[in-house]
Structure formats: structure tokens, C-alpha cells
Coordinates of C-alpha atoms and ligand atoms in Angstrom, one line a residue:
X1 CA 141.7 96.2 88.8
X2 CA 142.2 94.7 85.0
X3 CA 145.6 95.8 83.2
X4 CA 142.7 97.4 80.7
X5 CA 140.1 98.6 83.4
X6 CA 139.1 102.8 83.5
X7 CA 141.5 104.7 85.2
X8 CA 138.8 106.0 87.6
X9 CA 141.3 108.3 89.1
X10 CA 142.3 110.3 85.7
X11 CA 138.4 110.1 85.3
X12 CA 137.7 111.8 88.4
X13 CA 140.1 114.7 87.2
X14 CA 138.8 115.5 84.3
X15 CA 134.8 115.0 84.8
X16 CA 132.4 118.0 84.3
X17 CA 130.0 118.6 86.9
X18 CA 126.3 120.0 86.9
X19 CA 126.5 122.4 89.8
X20 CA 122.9 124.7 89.7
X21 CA 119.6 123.1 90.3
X22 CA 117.4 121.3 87.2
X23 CA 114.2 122.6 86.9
X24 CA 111.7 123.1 83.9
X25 CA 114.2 121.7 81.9
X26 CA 117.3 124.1 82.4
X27 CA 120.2 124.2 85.0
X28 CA 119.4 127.5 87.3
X29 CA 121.2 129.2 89.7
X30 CA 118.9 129.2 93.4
X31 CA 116.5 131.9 93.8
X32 CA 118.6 132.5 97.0
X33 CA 122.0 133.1 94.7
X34 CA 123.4 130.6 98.1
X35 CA 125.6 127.7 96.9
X36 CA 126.8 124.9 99.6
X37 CA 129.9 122.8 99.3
X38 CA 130.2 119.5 98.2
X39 CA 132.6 117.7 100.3
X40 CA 134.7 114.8 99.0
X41 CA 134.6 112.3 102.2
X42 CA 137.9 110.8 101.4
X43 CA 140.1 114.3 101.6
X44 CA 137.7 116.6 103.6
X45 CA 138.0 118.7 100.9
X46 CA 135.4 120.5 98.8
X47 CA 135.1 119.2 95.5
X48 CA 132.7 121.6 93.7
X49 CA 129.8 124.8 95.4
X50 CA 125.9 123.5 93.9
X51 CA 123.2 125.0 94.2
X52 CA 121.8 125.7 97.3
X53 CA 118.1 125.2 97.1
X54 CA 115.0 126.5 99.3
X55 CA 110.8 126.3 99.5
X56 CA 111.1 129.5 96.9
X57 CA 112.9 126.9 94.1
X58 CA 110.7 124.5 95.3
X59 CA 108.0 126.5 94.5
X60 CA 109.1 127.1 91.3
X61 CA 109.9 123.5 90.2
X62 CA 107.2 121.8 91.4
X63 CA 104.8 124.4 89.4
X64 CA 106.5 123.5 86.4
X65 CA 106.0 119.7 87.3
X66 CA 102.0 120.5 87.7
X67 CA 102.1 122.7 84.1
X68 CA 104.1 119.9 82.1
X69 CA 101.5 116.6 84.1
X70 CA 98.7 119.0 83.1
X71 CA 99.4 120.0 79.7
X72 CA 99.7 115.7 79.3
X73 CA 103.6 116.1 77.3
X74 CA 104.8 113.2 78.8
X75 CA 101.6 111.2 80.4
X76 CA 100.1 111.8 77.3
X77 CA 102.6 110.1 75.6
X78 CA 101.5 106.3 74.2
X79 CA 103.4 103.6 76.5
X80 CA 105.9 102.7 74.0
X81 CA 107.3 106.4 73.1
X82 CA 107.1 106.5 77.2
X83 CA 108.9 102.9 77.2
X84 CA 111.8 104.3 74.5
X85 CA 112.5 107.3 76.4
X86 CA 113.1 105.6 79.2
X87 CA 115.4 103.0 77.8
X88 CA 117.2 106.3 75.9
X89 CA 118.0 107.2 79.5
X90 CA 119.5 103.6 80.3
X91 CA 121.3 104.1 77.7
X92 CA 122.9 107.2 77.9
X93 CA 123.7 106.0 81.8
X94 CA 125.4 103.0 80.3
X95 CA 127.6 105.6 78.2
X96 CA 128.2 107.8 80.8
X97 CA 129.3 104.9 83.7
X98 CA 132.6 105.7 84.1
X99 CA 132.4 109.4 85.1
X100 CA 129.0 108.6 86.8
X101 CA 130.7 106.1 88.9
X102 CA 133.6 108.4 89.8
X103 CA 131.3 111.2 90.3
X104 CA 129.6 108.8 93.0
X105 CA 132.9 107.5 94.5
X106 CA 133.9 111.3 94.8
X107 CA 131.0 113.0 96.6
X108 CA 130.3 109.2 98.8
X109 CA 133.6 108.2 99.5
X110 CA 132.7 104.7 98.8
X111 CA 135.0 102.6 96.4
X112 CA 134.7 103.2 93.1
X113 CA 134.8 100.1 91.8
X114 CA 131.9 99.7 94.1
X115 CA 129.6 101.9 92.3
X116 CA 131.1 101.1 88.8
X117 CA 130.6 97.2 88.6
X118 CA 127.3 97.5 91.4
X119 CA 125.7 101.3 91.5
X120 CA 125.9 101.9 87.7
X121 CA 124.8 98.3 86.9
X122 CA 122.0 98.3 89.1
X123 CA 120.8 101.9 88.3
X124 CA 121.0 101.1 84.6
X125 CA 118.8 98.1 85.2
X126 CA 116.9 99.6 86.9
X127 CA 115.7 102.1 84.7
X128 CA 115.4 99.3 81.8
X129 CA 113.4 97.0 83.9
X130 CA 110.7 99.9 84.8
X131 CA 110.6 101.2 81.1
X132 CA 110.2 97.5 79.6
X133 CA 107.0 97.1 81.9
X134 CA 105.5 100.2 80.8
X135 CA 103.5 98.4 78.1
X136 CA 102.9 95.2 79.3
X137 CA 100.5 96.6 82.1
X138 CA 97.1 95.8 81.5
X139 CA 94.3 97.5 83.9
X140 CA 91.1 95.2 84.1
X141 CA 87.1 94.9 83.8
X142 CA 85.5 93.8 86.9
X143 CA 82.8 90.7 87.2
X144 CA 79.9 92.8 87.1
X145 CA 76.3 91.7 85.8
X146 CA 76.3 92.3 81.8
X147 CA 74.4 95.1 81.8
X148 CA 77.0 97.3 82.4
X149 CA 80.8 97.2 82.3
X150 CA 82.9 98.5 85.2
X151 CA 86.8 98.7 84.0
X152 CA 89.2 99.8 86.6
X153 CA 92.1 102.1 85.3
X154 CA 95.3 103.2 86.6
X155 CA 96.3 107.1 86.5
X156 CA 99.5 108.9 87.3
X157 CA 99.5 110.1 90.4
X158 CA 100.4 113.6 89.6
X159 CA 103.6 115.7 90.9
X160 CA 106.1 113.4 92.9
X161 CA 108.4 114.9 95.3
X162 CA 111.3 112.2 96.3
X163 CA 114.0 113.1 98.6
X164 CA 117.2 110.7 98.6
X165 CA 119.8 109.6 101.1
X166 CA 123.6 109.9 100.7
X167 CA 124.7 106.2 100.4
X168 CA 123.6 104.6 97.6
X169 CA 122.7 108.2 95.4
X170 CA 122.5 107.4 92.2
X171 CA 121.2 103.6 92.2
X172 CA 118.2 105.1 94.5
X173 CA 117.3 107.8 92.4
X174 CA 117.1 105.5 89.3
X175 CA 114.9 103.0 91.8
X176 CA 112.7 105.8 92.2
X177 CA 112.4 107.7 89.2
X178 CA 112.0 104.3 87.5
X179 CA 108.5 103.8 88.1
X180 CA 107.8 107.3 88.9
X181 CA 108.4 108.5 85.2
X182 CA 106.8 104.4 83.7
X183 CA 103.6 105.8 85.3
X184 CA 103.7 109.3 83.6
X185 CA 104.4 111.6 86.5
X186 CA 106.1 114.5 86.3
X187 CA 108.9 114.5 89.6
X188 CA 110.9 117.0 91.9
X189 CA 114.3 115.1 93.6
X190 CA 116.2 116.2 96.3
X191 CA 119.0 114.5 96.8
X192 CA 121.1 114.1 99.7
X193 CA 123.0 117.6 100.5
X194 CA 126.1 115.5 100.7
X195 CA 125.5 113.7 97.6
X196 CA 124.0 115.9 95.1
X197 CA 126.6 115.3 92.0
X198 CA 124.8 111.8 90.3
X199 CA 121.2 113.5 90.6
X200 CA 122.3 116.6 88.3
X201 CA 124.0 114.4 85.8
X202 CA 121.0 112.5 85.4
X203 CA 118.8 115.1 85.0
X204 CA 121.1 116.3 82.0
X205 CA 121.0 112.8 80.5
X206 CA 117.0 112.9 81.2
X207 CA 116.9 115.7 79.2
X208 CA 119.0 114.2 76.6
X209 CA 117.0 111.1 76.9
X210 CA 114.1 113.3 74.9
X211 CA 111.8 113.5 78.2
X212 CA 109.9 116.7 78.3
X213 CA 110.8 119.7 80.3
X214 CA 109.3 119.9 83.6
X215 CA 109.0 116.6 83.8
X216 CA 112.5 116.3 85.9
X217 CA 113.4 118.6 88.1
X218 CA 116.5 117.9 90.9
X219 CA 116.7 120.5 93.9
X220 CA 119.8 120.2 95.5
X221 CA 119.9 121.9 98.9
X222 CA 119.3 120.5 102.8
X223 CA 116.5 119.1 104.3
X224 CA 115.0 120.8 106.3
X225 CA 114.5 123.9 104.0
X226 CA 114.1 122.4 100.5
X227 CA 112.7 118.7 101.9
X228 CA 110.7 120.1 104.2
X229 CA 109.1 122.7 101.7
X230 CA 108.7 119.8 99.2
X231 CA 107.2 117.5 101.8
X232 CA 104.8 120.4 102.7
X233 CA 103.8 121.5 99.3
X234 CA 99.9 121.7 99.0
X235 CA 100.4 120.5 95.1
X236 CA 102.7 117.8 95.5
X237 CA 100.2 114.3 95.5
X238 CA 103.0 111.6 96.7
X239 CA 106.2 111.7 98.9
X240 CA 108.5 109.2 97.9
X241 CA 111.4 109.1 100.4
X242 CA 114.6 107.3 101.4
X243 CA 115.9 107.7 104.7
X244 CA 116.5 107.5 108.3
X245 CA 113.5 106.4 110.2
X246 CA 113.3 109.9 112.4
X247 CA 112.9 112.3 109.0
X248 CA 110.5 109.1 107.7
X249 CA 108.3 110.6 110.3
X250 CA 108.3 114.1 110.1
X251 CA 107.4 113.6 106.6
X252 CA 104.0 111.9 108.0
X253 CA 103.7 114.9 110.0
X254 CA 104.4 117.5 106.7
X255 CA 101.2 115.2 104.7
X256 CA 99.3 115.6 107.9
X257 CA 99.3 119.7 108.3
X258 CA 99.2 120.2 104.5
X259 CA 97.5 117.9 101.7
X260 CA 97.2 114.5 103.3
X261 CA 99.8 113.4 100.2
X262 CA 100.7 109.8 99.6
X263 CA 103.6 109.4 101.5
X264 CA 106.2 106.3 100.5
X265 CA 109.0 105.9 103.2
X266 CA 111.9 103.1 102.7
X267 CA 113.8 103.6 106.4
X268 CA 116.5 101.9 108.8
X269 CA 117.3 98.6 109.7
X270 CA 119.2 96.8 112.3
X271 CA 118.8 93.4 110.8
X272 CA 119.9 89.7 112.5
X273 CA 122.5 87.1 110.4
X274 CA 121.0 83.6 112.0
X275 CA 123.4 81.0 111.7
X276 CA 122.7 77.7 113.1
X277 CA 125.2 74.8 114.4
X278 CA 124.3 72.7 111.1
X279 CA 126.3 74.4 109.0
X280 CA 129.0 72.8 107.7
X281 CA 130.7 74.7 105.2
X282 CA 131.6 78.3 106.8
X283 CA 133.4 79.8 104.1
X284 CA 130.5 81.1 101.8
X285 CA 128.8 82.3 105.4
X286 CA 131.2 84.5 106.5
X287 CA 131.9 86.1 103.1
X288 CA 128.1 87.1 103.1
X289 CA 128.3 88.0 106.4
X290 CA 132.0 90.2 105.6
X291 CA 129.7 91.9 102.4
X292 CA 126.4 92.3 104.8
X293 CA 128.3 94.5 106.7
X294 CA 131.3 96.0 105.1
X295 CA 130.1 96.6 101.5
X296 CA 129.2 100.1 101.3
X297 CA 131.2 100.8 104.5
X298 CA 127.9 99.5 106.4
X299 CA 126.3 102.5 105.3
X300 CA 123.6 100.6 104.3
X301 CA 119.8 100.0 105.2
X302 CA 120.2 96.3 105.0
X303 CA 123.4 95.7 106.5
X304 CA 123.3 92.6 108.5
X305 CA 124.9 94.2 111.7
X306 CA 123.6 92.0 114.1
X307 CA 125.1 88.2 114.7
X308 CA 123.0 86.1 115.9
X309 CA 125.2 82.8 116.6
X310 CA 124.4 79.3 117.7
X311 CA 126.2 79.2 121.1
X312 CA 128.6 75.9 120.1
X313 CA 129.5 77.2 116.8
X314 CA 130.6 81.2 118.1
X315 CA 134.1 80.3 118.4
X316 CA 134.7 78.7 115.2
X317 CA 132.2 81.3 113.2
X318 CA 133.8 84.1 114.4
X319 CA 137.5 83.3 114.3
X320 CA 137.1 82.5 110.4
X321 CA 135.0 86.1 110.5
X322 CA 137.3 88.0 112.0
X323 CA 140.4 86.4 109.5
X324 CA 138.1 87.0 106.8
X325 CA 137.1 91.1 107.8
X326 CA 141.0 91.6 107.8
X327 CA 140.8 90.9 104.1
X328 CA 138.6 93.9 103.4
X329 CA 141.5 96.8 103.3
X330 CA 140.0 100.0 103.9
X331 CA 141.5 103.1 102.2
X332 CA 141.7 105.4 99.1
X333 CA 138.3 104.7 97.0
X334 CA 140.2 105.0 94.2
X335 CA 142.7 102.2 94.9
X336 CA 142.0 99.1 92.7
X337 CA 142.2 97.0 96.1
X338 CA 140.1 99.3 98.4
X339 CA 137.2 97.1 99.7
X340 CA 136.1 99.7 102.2
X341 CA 135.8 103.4 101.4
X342 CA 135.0 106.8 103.9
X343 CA 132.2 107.3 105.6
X344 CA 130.4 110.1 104.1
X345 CA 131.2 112.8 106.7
X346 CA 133.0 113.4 109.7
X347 CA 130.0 113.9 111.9
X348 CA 129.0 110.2 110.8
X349 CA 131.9 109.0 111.8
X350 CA 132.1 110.7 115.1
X351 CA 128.3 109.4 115.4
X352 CA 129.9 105.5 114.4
X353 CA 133.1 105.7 117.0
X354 CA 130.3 107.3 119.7
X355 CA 128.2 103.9 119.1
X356 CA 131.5 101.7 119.3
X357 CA 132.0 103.5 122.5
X358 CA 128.4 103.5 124.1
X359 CA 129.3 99.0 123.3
X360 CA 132.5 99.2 125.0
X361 CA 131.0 101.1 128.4
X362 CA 128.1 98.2 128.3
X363 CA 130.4 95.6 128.0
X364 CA 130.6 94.2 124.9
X365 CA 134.4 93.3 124.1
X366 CA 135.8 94.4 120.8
X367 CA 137.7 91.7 119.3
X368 CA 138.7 93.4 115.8
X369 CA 139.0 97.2 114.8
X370 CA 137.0 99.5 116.8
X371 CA 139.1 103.2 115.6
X372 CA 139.4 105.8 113.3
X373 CA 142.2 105.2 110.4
X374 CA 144.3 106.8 107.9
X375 CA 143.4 110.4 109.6
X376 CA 146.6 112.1 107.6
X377 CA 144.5 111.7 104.4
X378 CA 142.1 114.0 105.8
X379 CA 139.4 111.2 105.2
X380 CA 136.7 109.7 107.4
X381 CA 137.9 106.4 107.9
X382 CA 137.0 103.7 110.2
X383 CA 138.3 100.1 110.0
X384 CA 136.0 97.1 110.1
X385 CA 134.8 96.6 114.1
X386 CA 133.9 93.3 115.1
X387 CA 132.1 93.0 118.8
X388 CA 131.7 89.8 120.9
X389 CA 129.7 89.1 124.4
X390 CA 126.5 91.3 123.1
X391 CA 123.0 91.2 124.4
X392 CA 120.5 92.5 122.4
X393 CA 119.0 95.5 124.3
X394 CA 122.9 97.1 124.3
X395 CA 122.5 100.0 122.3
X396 CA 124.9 99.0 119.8
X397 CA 122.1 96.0 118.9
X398 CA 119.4 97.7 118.8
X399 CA 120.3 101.2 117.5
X400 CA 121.3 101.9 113.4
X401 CA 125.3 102.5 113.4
X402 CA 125.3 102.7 109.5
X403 CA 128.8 102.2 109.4
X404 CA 131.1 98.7 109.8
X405 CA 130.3 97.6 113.2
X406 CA 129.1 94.2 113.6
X407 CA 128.0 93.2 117.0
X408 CA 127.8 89.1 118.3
X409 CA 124.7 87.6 120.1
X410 CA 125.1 84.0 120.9
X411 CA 121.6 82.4 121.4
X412 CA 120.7 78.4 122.3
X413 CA 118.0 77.2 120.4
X414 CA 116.0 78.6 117.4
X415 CA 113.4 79.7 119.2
X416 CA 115.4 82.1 121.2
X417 CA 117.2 83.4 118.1
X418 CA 113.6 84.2 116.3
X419 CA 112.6 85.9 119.6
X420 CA 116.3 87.7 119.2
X421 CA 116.2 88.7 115.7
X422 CA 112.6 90.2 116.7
X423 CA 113.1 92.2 119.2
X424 CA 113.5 95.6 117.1
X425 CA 111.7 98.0 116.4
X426 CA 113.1 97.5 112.9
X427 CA 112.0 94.9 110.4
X428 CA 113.6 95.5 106.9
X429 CA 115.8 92.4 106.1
X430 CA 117.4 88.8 107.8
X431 CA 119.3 86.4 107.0
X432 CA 119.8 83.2 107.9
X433 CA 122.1 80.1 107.7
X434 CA 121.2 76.6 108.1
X435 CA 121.4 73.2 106.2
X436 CA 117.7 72.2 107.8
X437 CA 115.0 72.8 105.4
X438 CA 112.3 72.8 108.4
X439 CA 114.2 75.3 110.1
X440 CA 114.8 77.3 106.6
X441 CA 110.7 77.5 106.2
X442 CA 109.7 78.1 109.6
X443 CA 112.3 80.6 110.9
X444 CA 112.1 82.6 107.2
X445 CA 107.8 83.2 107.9
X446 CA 108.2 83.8 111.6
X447 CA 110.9 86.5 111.1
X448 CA 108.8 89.6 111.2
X449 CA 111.1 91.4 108.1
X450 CA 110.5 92.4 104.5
X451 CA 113.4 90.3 102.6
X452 CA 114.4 87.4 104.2
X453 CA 117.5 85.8 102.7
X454 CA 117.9 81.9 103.3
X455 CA 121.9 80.7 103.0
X456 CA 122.7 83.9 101.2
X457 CA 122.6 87.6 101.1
X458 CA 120.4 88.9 99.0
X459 CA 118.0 92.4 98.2
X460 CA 119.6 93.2 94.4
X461 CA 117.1 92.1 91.5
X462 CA 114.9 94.6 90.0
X463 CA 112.0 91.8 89.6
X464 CA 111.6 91.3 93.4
X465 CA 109.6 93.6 96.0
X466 CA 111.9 95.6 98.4
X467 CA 110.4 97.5 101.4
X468 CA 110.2 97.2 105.1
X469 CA 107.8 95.9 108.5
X470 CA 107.6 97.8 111.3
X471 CA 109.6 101.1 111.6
X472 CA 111.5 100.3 108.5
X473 CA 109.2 101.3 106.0
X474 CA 105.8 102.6 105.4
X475 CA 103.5 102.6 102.5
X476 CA 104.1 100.5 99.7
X477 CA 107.1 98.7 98.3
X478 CA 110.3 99.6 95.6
X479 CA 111.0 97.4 93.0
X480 CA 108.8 94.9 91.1
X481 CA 105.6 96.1 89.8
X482 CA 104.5 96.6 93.0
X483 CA 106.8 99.6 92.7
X484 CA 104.3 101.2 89.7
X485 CA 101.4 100.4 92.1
X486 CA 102.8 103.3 94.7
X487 CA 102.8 105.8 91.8
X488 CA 99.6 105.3 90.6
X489 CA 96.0 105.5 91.5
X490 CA 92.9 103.5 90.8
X491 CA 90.1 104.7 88.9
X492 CA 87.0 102.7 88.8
X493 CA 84.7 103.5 85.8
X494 CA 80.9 102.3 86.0
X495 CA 79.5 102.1 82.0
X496 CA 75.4 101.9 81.8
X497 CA 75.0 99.6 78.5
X498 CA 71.6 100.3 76.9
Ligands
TAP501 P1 118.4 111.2 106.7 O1 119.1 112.1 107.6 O2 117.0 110.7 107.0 O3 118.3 112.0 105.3 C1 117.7 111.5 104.1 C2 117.2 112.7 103.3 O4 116.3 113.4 104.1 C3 118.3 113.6 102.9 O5 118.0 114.1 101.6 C4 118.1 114.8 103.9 O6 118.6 116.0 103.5 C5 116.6 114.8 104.1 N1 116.2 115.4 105.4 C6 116.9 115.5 106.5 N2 116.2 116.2 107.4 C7 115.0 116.5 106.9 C8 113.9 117.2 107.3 N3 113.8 117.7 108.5 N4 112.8 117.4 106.4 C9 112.9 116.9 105.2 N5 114.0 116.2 104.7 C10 115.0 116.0 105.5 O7 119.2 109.9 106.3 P2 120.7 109.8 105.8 O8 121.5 110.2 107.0 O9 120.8 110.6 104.6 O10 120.8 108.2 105.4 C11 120.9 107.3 106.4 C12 119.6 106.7 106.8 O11 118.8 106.3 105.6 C13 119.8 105.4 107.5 O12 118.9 105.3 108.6 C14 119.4 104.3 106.5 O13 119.0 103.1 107.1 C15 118.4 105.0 105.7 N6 118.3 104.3 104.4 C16 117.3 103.5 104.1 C17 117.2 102.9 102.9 C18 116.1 101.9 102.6 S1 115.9 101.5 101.1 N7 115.3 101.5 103.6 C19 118.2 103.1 101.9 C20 119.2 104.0 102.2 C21 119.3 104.6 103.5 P3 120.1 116.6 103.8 O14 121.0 115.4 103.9 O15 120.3 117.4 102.6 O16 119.9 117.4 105.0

């Protein structure tokens, strides 16, 4: 860290926490009176009792989302008032970086100079990038005959219920409520159970921010009570959710036996690194493929966890990858050289060791890591695990470890490694390496994923599209205007002229 960088740690100490839920504009207790603890991954130890939601606060918050989208105080609003609250809220995010970003390194475990110089930024950005569209979005008149004029319009969709994962908290509640609040919704979060700290600051800087009450509303509680109600609640018109690809479905099912609501689901990945033998230069390779899997502790939907290596070049790819993992020191999240951080709770971790188990009894060899560390902190630690001699129907390559576990394939010719990278029932993101342009064009349209990253590792700007194929993702896609799109509806309006 810089001589003059935060002390994140004294931060940490001294930060005041939102602990009740967020709803018609004022921090309640439950209707329960229940509180859960928030654990802080790192120590095992509770950092602060929120809020423990259920359907009853559900009920209650997404009524006074329907009042505030009926009553038109913030859909009403002209764009640009909409556009200046919004960048209000960037703004008072900006301010409040520091503690937001040790709030997020507290309740994740991940490094917090992680979520300071990525989270935060990307959050804030975010939220400026949605409001700045607001009113450059023009809706259209159709080529009809010019006897009458047919303009299509876009409307809010209404009351959007979203329901967030633990690993990236804060920067996925900003990609959401971005174009959720551009479009003039009113919104009811849930954030992770494990996570809920970010969500409840934000609400208070929303409120700040001038946007109206009942417009935000953030339900902390577990999902099978408060996400389930939300995802069943007859007056809640779209389900925007972030996730694991097994509750991705049951919220299909919740639309099905209630409203038929629009449901949005961004979901797992397993997703192949291709490198070729024509590379030359290996050093940028493997520090993507080092960040594709150990940023974020691997806890993340994108992480490139599975190798796909040119037979001739494995030995020489993966003995600079394996000198370059032992870089990435894993330890306190507040230590200016931590690289990789806890894994959110200890029954992920025993679910990550079980994995790097299940690849040992098939028979893949572990050639770096493979164990819990640092257990005296009390912390869920597991070092960067590196696996060679792995076929691709193991269950370490085809299931989601979400944690630092990188598993090899070799494969012979590019055909085989497209037919490789394929064969998933996932499809979110690839990347490949390779200093042949053919290959670049005609590997990138035959992999069947939604980002494809040529020679580098990419999913981080605001201005491109972000969603997945297969069972990675369902609905519509985050980021880019496409993102408005999944909030909004079409209305088509015939006009008789006389
Ligand atoms: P999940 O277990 O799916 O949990 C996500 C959210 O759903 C949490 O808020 C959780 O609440 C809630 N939930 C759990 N069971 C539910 C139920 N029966 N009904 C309604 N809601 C329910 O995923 P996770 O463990 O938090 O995150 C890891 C997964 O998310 C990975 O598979 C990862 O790939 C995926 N992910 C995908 C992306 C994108 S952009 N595609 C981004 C991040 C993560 P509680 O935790 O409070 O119980």
C-alpha cells in the first residue's frame, strides 16, 4: 500500500453500520423482532446482528414500492432530475469509498484493496454510466402509412425485486439498481445473508441522494424466506437475480405458480482459458490466467477455472503458472500485500476442499496448493490449487468450485479444444490466447459463451453487454443499454390522424 494510502484497518474499526432493514424510506427493525449475525469470513467472528427479514417485511416493502411507482414521485420525475439524483448517489459513494470498501472486505473476506481500487470504482461507475443515459434515450415512430402515426414508448416496468449474491455485494447491487432506478422503477434488494452490510449503506446514501421514499427498499434476511416471498409476490413485475444456477431456477418456478413476472437470472460458470502453441510471450498469459482465477479468491462467476492447454506448450505454460500463483500471498484482507482473501464461509470452503478431493480420487494430480491455511486466524482460507492430468468430464471440470482451483486439460488441435471448452452446461465467458488472427475469429464465434475475451481477460466496462448462454444466464443482459431494456417495457401507441 502507498506511505499515504487509507488505513483500511483503523477504518474498519471505527465504521458505523446500518443494521435493520430499509423500507419506505426509514431503517426498521423486522416484523419478526429476529436479527441474524453477520459473520466476518476472515476471524469467524460476528461482526454486527441485522435484520432478519421474512414474506411479512416483504410484504410490507414491496407495498410501499407499488404506492411510491403509483403515486409517479420518482417515474414521474423529468429524465434529467432522475439523471441528477442518480449521479448524487455516485457521488456520495465516491465520498463514502473508504468505509464502503472496508465494510465489503469485512463481511466478504476479500482484500480490501480489492474492493477499494475495483468494487468501489466499478460500482461508482456504474451508477454514473446508467444515470448519464437516462436522457439520451430516445423511444421511436414506426414506418407506418401517413395517415396515422404509431410511436413506440418505453415504460418502467413497475416494482423490481433483485436478490444478490455474496461475492461481489456492492458492485452488483449498483449493476442492478443502475438501470433499475434510470428507468423509473421503484426496487426491493435482498442481498446476500452473508453480505448484507454495503446494501444498507447504500440505501442510506440513496436516501441522501434525494430519491424518494419507497423507491429503495433493502431486505436483509435468507433466501428461502425473504427471496422466496419476494420471488413469489403476486405485485412484484420483474425478478432481477444474481446467483447460483440451482436458485436461478427455483425463481422460474416462484414466476410460474404466481404472476408469470419477468424473471432476469445472471448464473454460474465454469469457463475454458484456450491457449494455443503460437504464443510466444507467456508472461502477460499467465498473469491473466493468475487474476482469472485468484482475484476474488475465485469466487467469481467468470473465473477462468478451466485450462485448456496446447499439448506441446503444457509444460512450459504451467511451470511459469505455477511460479507465478506462488506470488499471490493469501492472508489477512487487510494486509497491504494480501492478493487472496477468505472465502466467504466455512461451509464454502468445506464445499471447495470436497471438490479438490472429488479431483484427487479421479485422478487428477495436484501440482500446487490443494489445503486449508492459516486455520489459527479462525479464517476460511484456502491457498491457490493448481491441478494437472484433467479430463473434462472429472467433476472438478465441469462442476462450479467458486473458489481458487484451477484445473489443466491438454488438448491437440483447435478443434478439439472448441469441442472441450463446449462441453458444459455452462456458457458465460472464455478466453483465449493465440498470436493467429484466423484462429482469434473463428475460435471467438464458435465458442458457445456470452463474453469472449481474445489475448486478455476481460468482463469490466459499463458500456459492454454482460450476460450468459446456456445455463449461465437467462433473460436479458447487465450492463450497456441493453441493461435499461430488461427493466422496461414496450408500449406501442396507434394515433388515427384526421
Ligand atoms: P446462491 O446460493 O444462488 O445465492 C444467491 C442469492 O439467492 C442469495 O441472496 C441467497 O440468499 C438467495 N437464495 C438462496 N436460496 C434461495 C431460495 N431458495 N429462494 C430465493 N432466494 C434464495 O449463490 P451464492 O452462493 O450466493 O453465490 C455463488 C453463485 O452465484 C455462483 O454459482 C456464481 O457463479 C453465481 N454468481 C453469478 C454471477 C453472474 S453475474 N453470473 C455473479 C456472481 C455470482 P441467502 O444467501 O441469504 O440465503
Amino acid at each position: 500500500m502507498a506511505a499515504n494510502a487509507p488505513d483500511f484497518g483503523q477504518i474498519a474499526k471505527s465504521v458505523e453500520l446500518e443494521t435493520k432493514a430499509f423500507i419506505n424510506g426509514r431503517f426498521v427493525d423486522s416484523a419478526s423482532g429476529k436479527t441474524f449475525d453477520t459473520i466476518n469470513p476472515a476471524t469467524g467472528r460476528t461482526i454486527a446482528a441485522i435484520a432478519e427479514t421474512d414474506k411479512e417485511d416483504v410484504n410490507r416493502a414491496v407495498s410501499a414500492a407499488r404506492t411510491v411507482f403509483d403515486k409517479g414521485d420518482w417515474r414521474n420525475q423529468s429524465p434529467r432530475d432522475r439523471k441528477i439524483a442518480l449521479l448524487k448517489l455516485a457521488d456520495l459513494v465516491e465520498k463514502h469509498q473508504q468505509e464502503l470498501a472496508a465494510m465489503e472486505a469485512l463481511d466478504t473476506g476479500k482484500p480490501v484493496l480489492d474492493a477499494f481500487n475495483a468494487d468501489l470504482p466499478d460500482a461508482i461507475a456504474t451508477l454514473r454510466w446508467h444515470a448519464e443515459a437516462i436522457d439520451k434515450i430516445y423511444d421511436v415512430v414506426s414506418p407506418t402509412s401517413s395517415d396515422i402515426v404509431s410511436m413506440v414508448v418505453r415504460d418502467p416496468i413497475g416494482v423490481v425485486g433483485t436478490v444478490i449474491p455474496w461475492n461481489f455485494p456492492l458492485a452488483i447491487t449498483a449493476m442492478k439498481l443502475g438501470p433499475i432506478l434510470a428507468g423509473g422503477n421503484s426496487v426491493v434488494i435482498k442481498p446476500a445473508e452473508q453480505t448484507p452490510l454495503t446494501a444498507l449503506k447504500l440505501a442510506r446514501l440513496a436516501a441522501e441522494a434525494g430519491i424518494p421514499d419507497g423507491v429503495v427498499n433493502v431486505l436483509p434476511g435468507y433466501g428461502e424466506t425473504a427471496g422466496q416471498a419476494l420471488g413469489r409476490h403476486a405485485d412484484v413485475d420483474c425478478l432481477s437475480f444474481t446467483g447460483s444456477t440451482e436458485v436461478g431456477g427455483y425463481f422460474l418456478k416462484y414466476a410460474a405458480e404466481s404472476n408469470l413476472k419477468r424473471v432476469l437470472l445472471e448464473l454460474g460458470g465454469k469457463s475454458p482459458v484456450i491457449v494455443m502453441d503460437d504464443v510466444d510471450d507467456l508472461t502477460p498469459v499467465v498473469e491473466q490466467i493468475a487474476f482469472g482465477i485468484l482475484f476474488s479468491q475465485g469466487e467469481n462467476c467468470s473465473a477462468g477455472s478451466r485450462l485448456l492447454v496446447q499439448k506441446n506448450m503444457k509444460e512450459r505454460l504451467l511451470a511459469a503458472v505455477l511460479d507465478h500463483f506462488r506470488t499471490w500471498k493469501v492472508g489477512d484482507p487487510f494486509a497491504p500485500d494480501t492478493r487472496v482473501g477468505a472465502l466467504i464461509e466455512e461451509k464454502h470452503m468445506e464445499r471447495v476442499l470436497g471438490y479438490i478431493d472429488a479431483g484427487k480420487k479421479e485422478g487428477a494430480k495436484i501440482v500446487l496448493g490443494g489445503n486449508r491455511v492459516l486455520e489459527e486466524t479462525g479464517g476460511y482460507f484456502v491457498e491457490p490449487t493448481v491441478f494437472d492430468n484433467v479430463r473434462n468430464d472429472m467433476k472438478i471440470a465441469q462442476e462450479e468450485i467458486f473458489g481458487p482451483v484451477l484445473s489443466t486439460i491438454t488438448f491437440d488441435d483447435v478443434e478439439e479444444a472448441v469441442s472441450i471448452a463446449n462441453d458444459t452446461k455452462y456458457g458465460l465467458a472464455a478466453q483465449l490466447y493465440t498470436n493467429n488472427l484466423h484462429i482469434a475469429h473463428k475460435v471467438s464465434r464458435q465458442i458457445r459463451a456470452g463474453t469472449v475475451s481474445v489475448n486478455c481477460f476481460s468482463e469490466g466496462d459499463q458500456a459492454v453487454p454482460f450476460g450468459g448462454y446456456k445455463q449461465s444466464g437467462f433473460g436479458g443482459r447487465e450492463k450497456s443499454l441493453l441493461a435499461h431494456d430488461q427493466y422496461l417495457q414496450f408500449k406501442t401507441i396507434w394515433m388515427q390522424l384526421r
